[in-house]
PDB file of C-alpha atoms in Angstrom:
ATOM      1  CA  UNK A 193       2.918  22.815  -0.307  1.00 70.00           C
ATOM      2  CA  UNK A 194       5.100  24.340  -2.947  1.00 71.00           C
ATOM      3  CA  UNK A 195       4.846  22.713  -6.334  1.00 71.00           C
ATOM      4  CA  UNK A 196       6.685  23.230  -9.604  1.00 72.00           C
ATOM      5  CA  UNK A 197       5.255  26.013 -11.738  1.00 72.00           C
ATOM      6  CA  UNK A 198       3.707  23.546 -14.174  1.00 74.00           C
ATOM      7  CA  UNK A 199       1.867  21.452 -11.481  1.00 82.00           C
ATOM      8  CA  UNK A 200      -1.047  21.950  -9.126  1.00 89.00           C
ATOM      9  CA  UNK A 201      -2.292  19.525  -6.441  1.00 93.00           C
ATOM     10  CA  UNK A 202      -6.029  18.770  -5.946  1.00 95.00           C
ATOM     11  CA  UNK A 203      -7.074  16.841  -2.780  1.00 97.00           C
ATOM     12  CA  UNK A 204      -8.841  13.563  -3.677  1.00 97.00           C
ATOM     13  CA  UNK A 205      -8.982  12.048  -0.185  1.00 98.00           C
ATOM     14  CA  UNK A 206      -8.421  14.255   2.877  1.00 98.00           C
ATOM     15  CA  UNK A 207      -6.354  13.601   5.886  1.00 98.00           C
ATOM     16  CA  UNK A 208      -9.378  13.109   8.153  1.00 98.00           C
ATOM     17  CA  UNK A 209     -10.984  10.568   5.857  1.00 98.00           C
ATOM     18  CA  UNK A 210      -7.703   8.638   5.572  1.00 98.00           C
ATOM     19  CA  UNK A 211      -7.271   8.490   9.357  1.00 98.00           C
ATOM     20  CA  UNK A 212     -10.916   7.375   9.867  1.00 98.00           C
ATOM     21  CA  UNK A 213     -10.552   4.594   7.350  1.00 98.00           C
ATOM     22  CA  UNK A 214      -7.221   3.448   8.735  1.00 98.00           C
ATOM     23  CA  UNK A 215      -8.786   3.238  12.246  1.00 98.00           C
ATOM     24  CA  UNK A 216     -11.682   1.161  10.740  1.00 98.00           C
ATOM     25  CA  UNK A 217      -9.260  -1.153   9.043  1.00 98.00           C
ATOM     26  CA  UNK A 218      -7.244  -1.504  12.228  1.00 98.00           C
ATOM     27  CA  UNK A 219     -10.337  -2.550  14.194  1.00 98.00           C
ATOM     28  CA  UNK A 220     -11.345  -5.075  11.590  1.00 98.00           C
ATOM     29  CA  UNK A 221      -7.840  -6.567  11.289  1.00 98.00           C
ATOM     30  CA  UNK A 222      -7.714  -6.758  15.145  1.00 98.00           C
ATOM     31  CA  UNK A 223     -10.881  -8.864  15.238  1.00 98.00           C
ATOM     32  CA  UNK A 224      -9.847 -11.093  12.290  1.00 98.00           C
ATOM     33  CA  UNK A 225      -6.343 -11.829  13.672  1.00 98.00           C
ATOM     34  CA  UNK A 226      -7.066 -12.159  17.414  1.00 97.00           C
ATOM     35  CA  UNK A 227      -4.857 -14.955  18.756  1.00 96.00           C
ATOM     36  CA  UNK A 228      -2.830 -15.299  15.596  1.00 97.00           C
ATOM     37  CA  UNK A 229       0.827 -14.584  14.910  1.00 95.00           C
ATOM     38  CA  UNK A 230       0.536 -11.659  12.521  1.00 97.00           C
ATOM     39  CA  UNK A 231       3.288 -10.160  10.341  1.00 98.00           C
ATOM     40  CA  UNK A 232       2.683  -6.986   8.378  1.00 98.00           C
ATOM     41  CA  UNK A 233       4.749  -7.007   5.220  1.00 98.00           C
ATOM     42  CA  UNK A 234       5.021  -3.380   3.964  1.00 97.00           C
ATOM     43  CA  UNK A 235       5.864  -2.899   0.278  1.00 96.00           C
ATOM     44  CA  UNK A 236       8.364  -0.052   0.006  1.00 94.00           C
ATOM     45  CA  UNK A 237       8.515   2.754  -0.591  1.00 94.00           C
ATOM     46  CA  UNK A 238       4.948   3.864  -1.051  1.00 94.00           C
ATOM     47  CA  UNK A 239       3.367   2.019   1.896  1.00 97.00           C
ATOM     48  CA  UNK A 240       5.621   3.288   4.732  1.00 97.00           C
ATOM     49  CA  UNK A 241       3.211   6.032   5.978  1.00 98.00           C
ATOM     50  CA  UNK A 242       0.219   3.727   5.637  1.00 98.00           C
ATOM     51  CA  UNK A 243       1.853   0.758   7.522  1.00 98.00           C
ATOM     52  CA  UNK A 244       2.946   3.050  10.345  1.00 98.00           C
ATOM     53  CA  UNK A 245      -0.586   4.306  10.952  1.00 98.00           C
ATOM     54  CA  UNK A 246      -2.160   0.890  10.362  1.00 98.00           C
ATOM     55  CA  UNK A 247       0.221  -0.838  12.766  1.00 98.00           C
ATOM     56  CA  UNK A 248      -0.754   1.666  15.536  1.00 98.00           C
ATOM     57  CA  UNK A 249      -4.459   1.079  14.758  1.00 98.00           C
ATOM     58  CA  UNK A 250      -4.148  -2.658  15.190  1.00 98.00           C
ATOM     59  CA  UNK A 251      -4.712  -3.602  18.894  1.00 98.00           C
ATOM     60  CA  UNK A 252      -2.551  -6.746  18.753  1.00 97.00           C
ATOM     61  CA  UNK A 253       1.129  -7.547  18.979  1.00 96.00           C
ATOM     62  CA  UNK A 254       2.336  -7.539  15.325  1.00 97.00           C
ATOM     63  CA  UNK A 255       5.654  -7.897  13.651  1.00 97.00           C
ATOM     64  CA  UNK A 256       6.485  -5.548  10.763  1.00 98.00           C
ATOM     65  CA  UNK A 257       8.870  -6.387   7.981  1.00 97.00           C
ATOM     66  CA  UNK A 258       9.666  -4.628   4.710  1.00 97.00           C
ATOM     67  CA  UNK A 259      10.051  -5.674   1.137  1.00 95.00           C
ATOM     68  CA  UNK A 260      11.000  -3.563  -1.805  1.00 93.00           C
ATOM     69  CA  UNK A 261      10.158  -4.624  -5.367  1.00 89.00           C
ATOM     70  CA  UNK A 262      10.573  -2.849  -8.601  1.00 81.00           C
ATOM     71  CA  UNK A 263       8.342  -3.007 -11.630  1.00 70.00           C
ATOM     72  CA  UNK A 264       8.223   0.653 -12.607  1.00 55.00           C
ATOM     73  CA  UNK A 265      11.865   1.716 -12.860  1.00 51.00           C
ATOM     74  CA  UNK A 266      11.712   5.540 -13.403  1.00 49.00           C
ATOM     75  CA  UNK A 267       8.350   5.296 -15.209  1.00 48.00           C
ATOM     76  CA  UNK A 268       4.883   5.920 -13.897  1.00 50.00           C
ATOM     77  CA  UNK A 269       3.619   2.715 -15.564  1.00 54.00           C
ATOM     78  CA  UNK A 270       4.415  -0.853 -14.521  1.00 53.00           C
ATOM     79  CA  UNK A 271       6.597  -2.923 -16.885  1.00 52.00           C
ATOM     80  CA  UNK A 272       5.104  -6.098 -15.458  1.00 60.00           C
ATOM     81  CA  UNK A 273       8.557  -7.493 -14.726  1.00 73.00           C
ATOM     82  CA  UNK A 274       8.917  -7.727 -10.963  1.00 77.00           C
ATOM     83  CA  UNK A 275      12.308  -7.650  -9.289  1.00 80.00           C
ATOM     84  CA  UNK A 276      12.913  -8.029  -5.569  1.00 86.00           C
ATOM     85  CA  UNK A 277      15.144  -5.229  -4.470  1.00 89.00           C
ATOM     86  CA  UNK A 278      14.994  -5.826  -0.699  1.00 90.00           C
ATOM     87  CA  UNK A 279      13.732  -9.148   0.701  1.00 84.00           C
ATOM     88  CA  UNK A 280      12.306  -9.791   4.135  1.00 93.00           C
ATOM     89  CA  UNK A 281      14.578 -10.090   7.155  1.00 91.00           C
ATOM     90  CA  UNK A 282      12.460 -12.718   8.950  1.00 89.00           C
ATOM     91  CA  UNK A 283      10.919 -16.149   8.237  1.00 91.00           C
ATOM     92  CA  UNK A 284       7.131 -16.264   7.464  1.00 93.00           C
ATOM     93  CA  UNK A 285       6.984 -19.930   8.437  1.00 92.00           C
ATOM     94  CA  UNK A 286       3.823 -20.534  10.520  1.00 92.00           C
ATOM     95  CA  UNK A 287       2.878 -16.888  10.464  1.00 95.00           C
ATOM     96  CA  UNK A 288      -0.160 -15.111   9.148  1.00 97.00           C
ATOM     97  CA  UNK A 289       0.950 -12.448   6.700  1.00 98.00           C
ATOM     98  CA  UNK A 290      -0.818  -9.274   5.803  1.00 98.00           C
ATOM     99  CA  UNK A 291       0.786  -7.535   2.810  1.00 97.00           C
ATOM    100  CA  UNK A 292       0.410  -3.733   3.227  1.00 98.00           C
ATOM    101  CA  UNK A 293       0.475  -1.896  -0.095  1.00 97.00           C
ATOM    102  CA  UNK A 294      -0.139   1.736  -0.951  1.00 97.00           C
ATOM    103  CA  UNK A 295      -1.989   1.152  -4.213  1.00 95.00           C
ATOM    104  CA  UNK A 296      -3.273  -1.781  -6.354  1.00 94.00           C
ATOM    105  CA  UNK A 297      -3.210  -0.848 -10.002  1.00 91.00           C
ATOM    106  CA  UNK A 298      -2.806  -3.520 -12.692  1.00 90.00           C
ATOM    107  CA  UNK A 299      -2.263  -6.187 -10.080  1.00 90.00           C
ATOM    108  CA  UNK A 300       0.797  -7.586 -11.793  1.00 89.00           C
ATOM    109  CA  UNK A 301       3.258  -6.698  -9.004  1.00 88.00           C
ATOM    110  CA  UNK A 302       0.969  -7.649  -6.162  1.00 91.00           C
ATOM    111  CA  UNK A 303       0.046 -10.969  -7.775  1.00 91.00           C
ATOM    112  CA  UNK A 304       3.748 -11.820  -7.937  1.00 90.00           C
ATOM    113  CA  UNK A 305       4.282 -10.828  -4.295  1.00 91.00           C
ATOM    114  CA  UNK A 306       1.181 -12.766  -3.178  1.00 88.00           C
ATOM    115  CA  UNK A 307       2.391 -15.921  -4.832  1.00 88.00           C
ATOM    116  CA  UNK A 308       5.992 -15.448  -3.659  1.00 88.00           C
ATOM    117  CA  UNK A 309       4.947 -15.019   0.011  1.00 92.00           C
ATOM    118  CA  UNK A 310       2.531 -17.957  -0.054  1.00 89.00           C
ATOM    119  CA  UNK A 311       5.400 -20.152  -1.119  1.00 89.00           C
ATOM    120  CA  UNK A 312       7.460 -19.212   1.955  1.00 90.00           C
ATOM    121  CA  UNK A 313       5.545 -21.214   4.487  1.00 90.00           C
ATOM    122  CA  UNK A 314       3.064 -18.627   5.706  1.00 93.00           C
ATOM    123  CA  UNK A 315      -0.153 -20.012   7.247  1.00 94.00           C
ATOM    124  CA  UNK A 316      -2.133 -17.364   5.360  1.00 96.00           C
ATOM    125  CA  UNK A 317      -1.424 -14.400   3.106  1.00 96.00           C
ATOM    126  CA  UNK A 318      -3.901 -11.548   2.709  1.00 97.00           C
ATOM    127  CA  UNK A 319      -3.666  -8.105   1.213  1.00 97.00           C
ATOM    128  CA  UNK A 320      -4.455  -4.688   2.681  1.00 98.00           C
ATOM    129  CA  UNK A 321      -4.213  -1.754   0.286  1.00 98.00           C
ATOM    130  CA  UNK A 322      -4.947   1.969   1.014  1.00 98.00           C
ATOM    131  CA  UNK A 323      -6.018   2.531  -2.602  1.00 98.00           C
ATOM    132  CA  UNK A 324      -7.501   0.349  -5.222  1.00 96.00           C
ATOM    133  CA  UNK A 325      -7.756   1.161  -8.934  1.00 95.00           C
ATOM    134  CA  UNK A 326     -10.118  -1.639  -9.894  1.00 92.00           C
ATOM    135  CA  UNK A 327     -10.589  -0.197 -13.436  1.00 90.00           C
ATOM    136  CA  UNK A 328      -6.921  -0.808 -14.224  1.00 88.00           C
ATOM    137  CA  UNK A 329      -6.709  -4.413 -13.160  1.00 91.00           C
ATOM    138  CA  UNK A 330      -5.004  -6.819 -15.562  1.00 92.00           C
ATOM    139  CA  UNK A 331      -4.641  -9.680 -13.095  1.00 92.00           C
ATOM    140  CA  UNK A 332      -7.194 -10.605 -10.478  1.00 91.00           C
ATOM    141  CA  UNK A 333      -5.730 -10.187  -6.938  1.00 92.00           C
ATOM    142  CA  UNK A 334      -7.752 -10.503  -3.735  1.00 92.00           C
ATOM    143  CA  UNK A 335      -7.691  -7.273  -1.791  1.00 95.00           C
ATOM    144  CA  UNK A 336      -9.030  -8.380   1.557  1.00 97.00           C
ATOM    145  CA  UNK A 337      -8.810  -4.982   3.254  1.00 98.00           C
ATOM    146  CA  UNK A 338      -9.326  -1.919   1.189  1.00 97.00           C
ATOM    147  CA  UNK A 339      -9.061   1.761   2.109  1.00 98.00           C
ATOM    148  CA  UNK A 340     -10.510   3.509  -0.847  1.00 98.00           C
ATOM    149  CA  UNK A 341     -11.449   2.611  -4.443  1.00 97.00           C
ATOM    150  CA  UNK A 342     -10.285   5.319  -6.789  1.00 96.00           C
ATOM    151  CA  UNK A 343     -10.629   6.126 -10.518  1.00 94.00           C
ATOM    152  CA  UNK A 344      -7.726   5.710 -12.945  1.00 92.00           C
ATOM    153  CA  UNK A 345      -5.932   8.845 -12.058  1.00 92.00           C
ATOM    154  CA  UNK A 346      -2.272   9.385 -11.000  1.00 91.00           C
ATOM    155  CA  UNK A 347      -2.170  10.231  -7.249  1.00 96.00           C
ATOM    156  CA  UNK A 348       0.441  11.277  -4.746  1.00 96.00           C
ATOM    157  CA  UNK A 349       0.693  11.866  -1.035  1.00 97.00           C
ATOM    158  CA  UNK A 350       0.446   9.752   2.099  1.00 98.00           C
ATOM    159  CA  UNK A 351       3.473   7.840   0.927  1.00 97.00           C
ATOM    160  CA  UNK A 352       2.825   7.916  -2.866  1.00 96.00           C
ATOM    161  CA  UNK A 353       5.157   9.915  -5.045  1.00 93.00           C
ATOM    162  CA  UNK A 354       5.992  11.216  -8.420  1.00 90.00           C
ATOM    163  CA  UNK A 355       9.791  11.280  -8.952  1.00 88.00           C
ATOM    164  CA  UNK A 356      10.159  10.943  -5.167  1.00 91.00           C
ATOM    165  CA  UNK A 357       8.124  14.121  -4.506  1.00 91.00           C
ATOM    166  CA  UNK A 358       4.989  14.511  -2.375  1.00 94.00           C
ATOM    167  CA  UNK A 359       5.313  11.396  -0.188  1.00 96.00           C
ATOM    168  CA  UNK A 360       5.040  13.703   2.784  1.00 96.00           C
ATOM    169  CA  UNK A 361       1.537  15.082   1.969  1.00 96.00           C
ATOM    170  CA  UNK A 362      -1.134  14.267   4.566  1.00 97.00           C
ATOM    171  CA  UNK A 363      -3.855  13.917   1.851  1.00 98.00           C
ATOM    172  CA  UNK A 364      -3.970  11.819  -1.325  1.00 98.00           C
ATOM    173  CA  UNK A 365      -3.908  14.269  -4.277  1.00 97.00           C
ATOM    174  CA  UNK A 366      -4.163  14.418  -8.007  1.00 94.00           C
ATOM    175  CA  UNK A 367      -1.274  16.068  -9.754  1.00 88.00           C
ATOM    176  CA  UNK A 368      -2.710  18.395 -12.342  1.00 86.00           C
ATOM    177  CA  UNK A 369      -0.361  19.659 -15.063  1.00 82.00           C
ATOM    178  CA  UNK A 370      -0.958  23.348 -15.844  1.00 81.00           C
TER     179      UNK A 370
END
């Protein structure tokens, strides 16, 4: 992929590894939610690729809804102030909710979302994240289904971006400034 002259991409997690892990997560979620009314709540924008692949890997009827929150603004670091930009379209009452996130970093945003969704009548709320930066955690959040634990590096691809670029990469990559 073409990059600006001052950037280079290095693959951190390749497409094949991502697809294998998504399939594993799908099988485990299928077993855990057999016979339950499951709603996948995808956190936009970063999780859109992951939730599409994950939903197809789950061998159950699932509903999918989307929520957009903002805590970053135009920065690459969370401000800690969470604002709901797009709320859910459907009720969570008496449903089992699986929050699908691209990456858990400080935990501030996800902690807010977790509490907010629990208060809306869901029977259960669990979290599934493609990436987890445990070393950056400021607030303990329970990540029930985890794709990959990664070091504290800025990554793009597979839905993650920098200034809206690189979401379409099939791999998760580091952006290296040259």
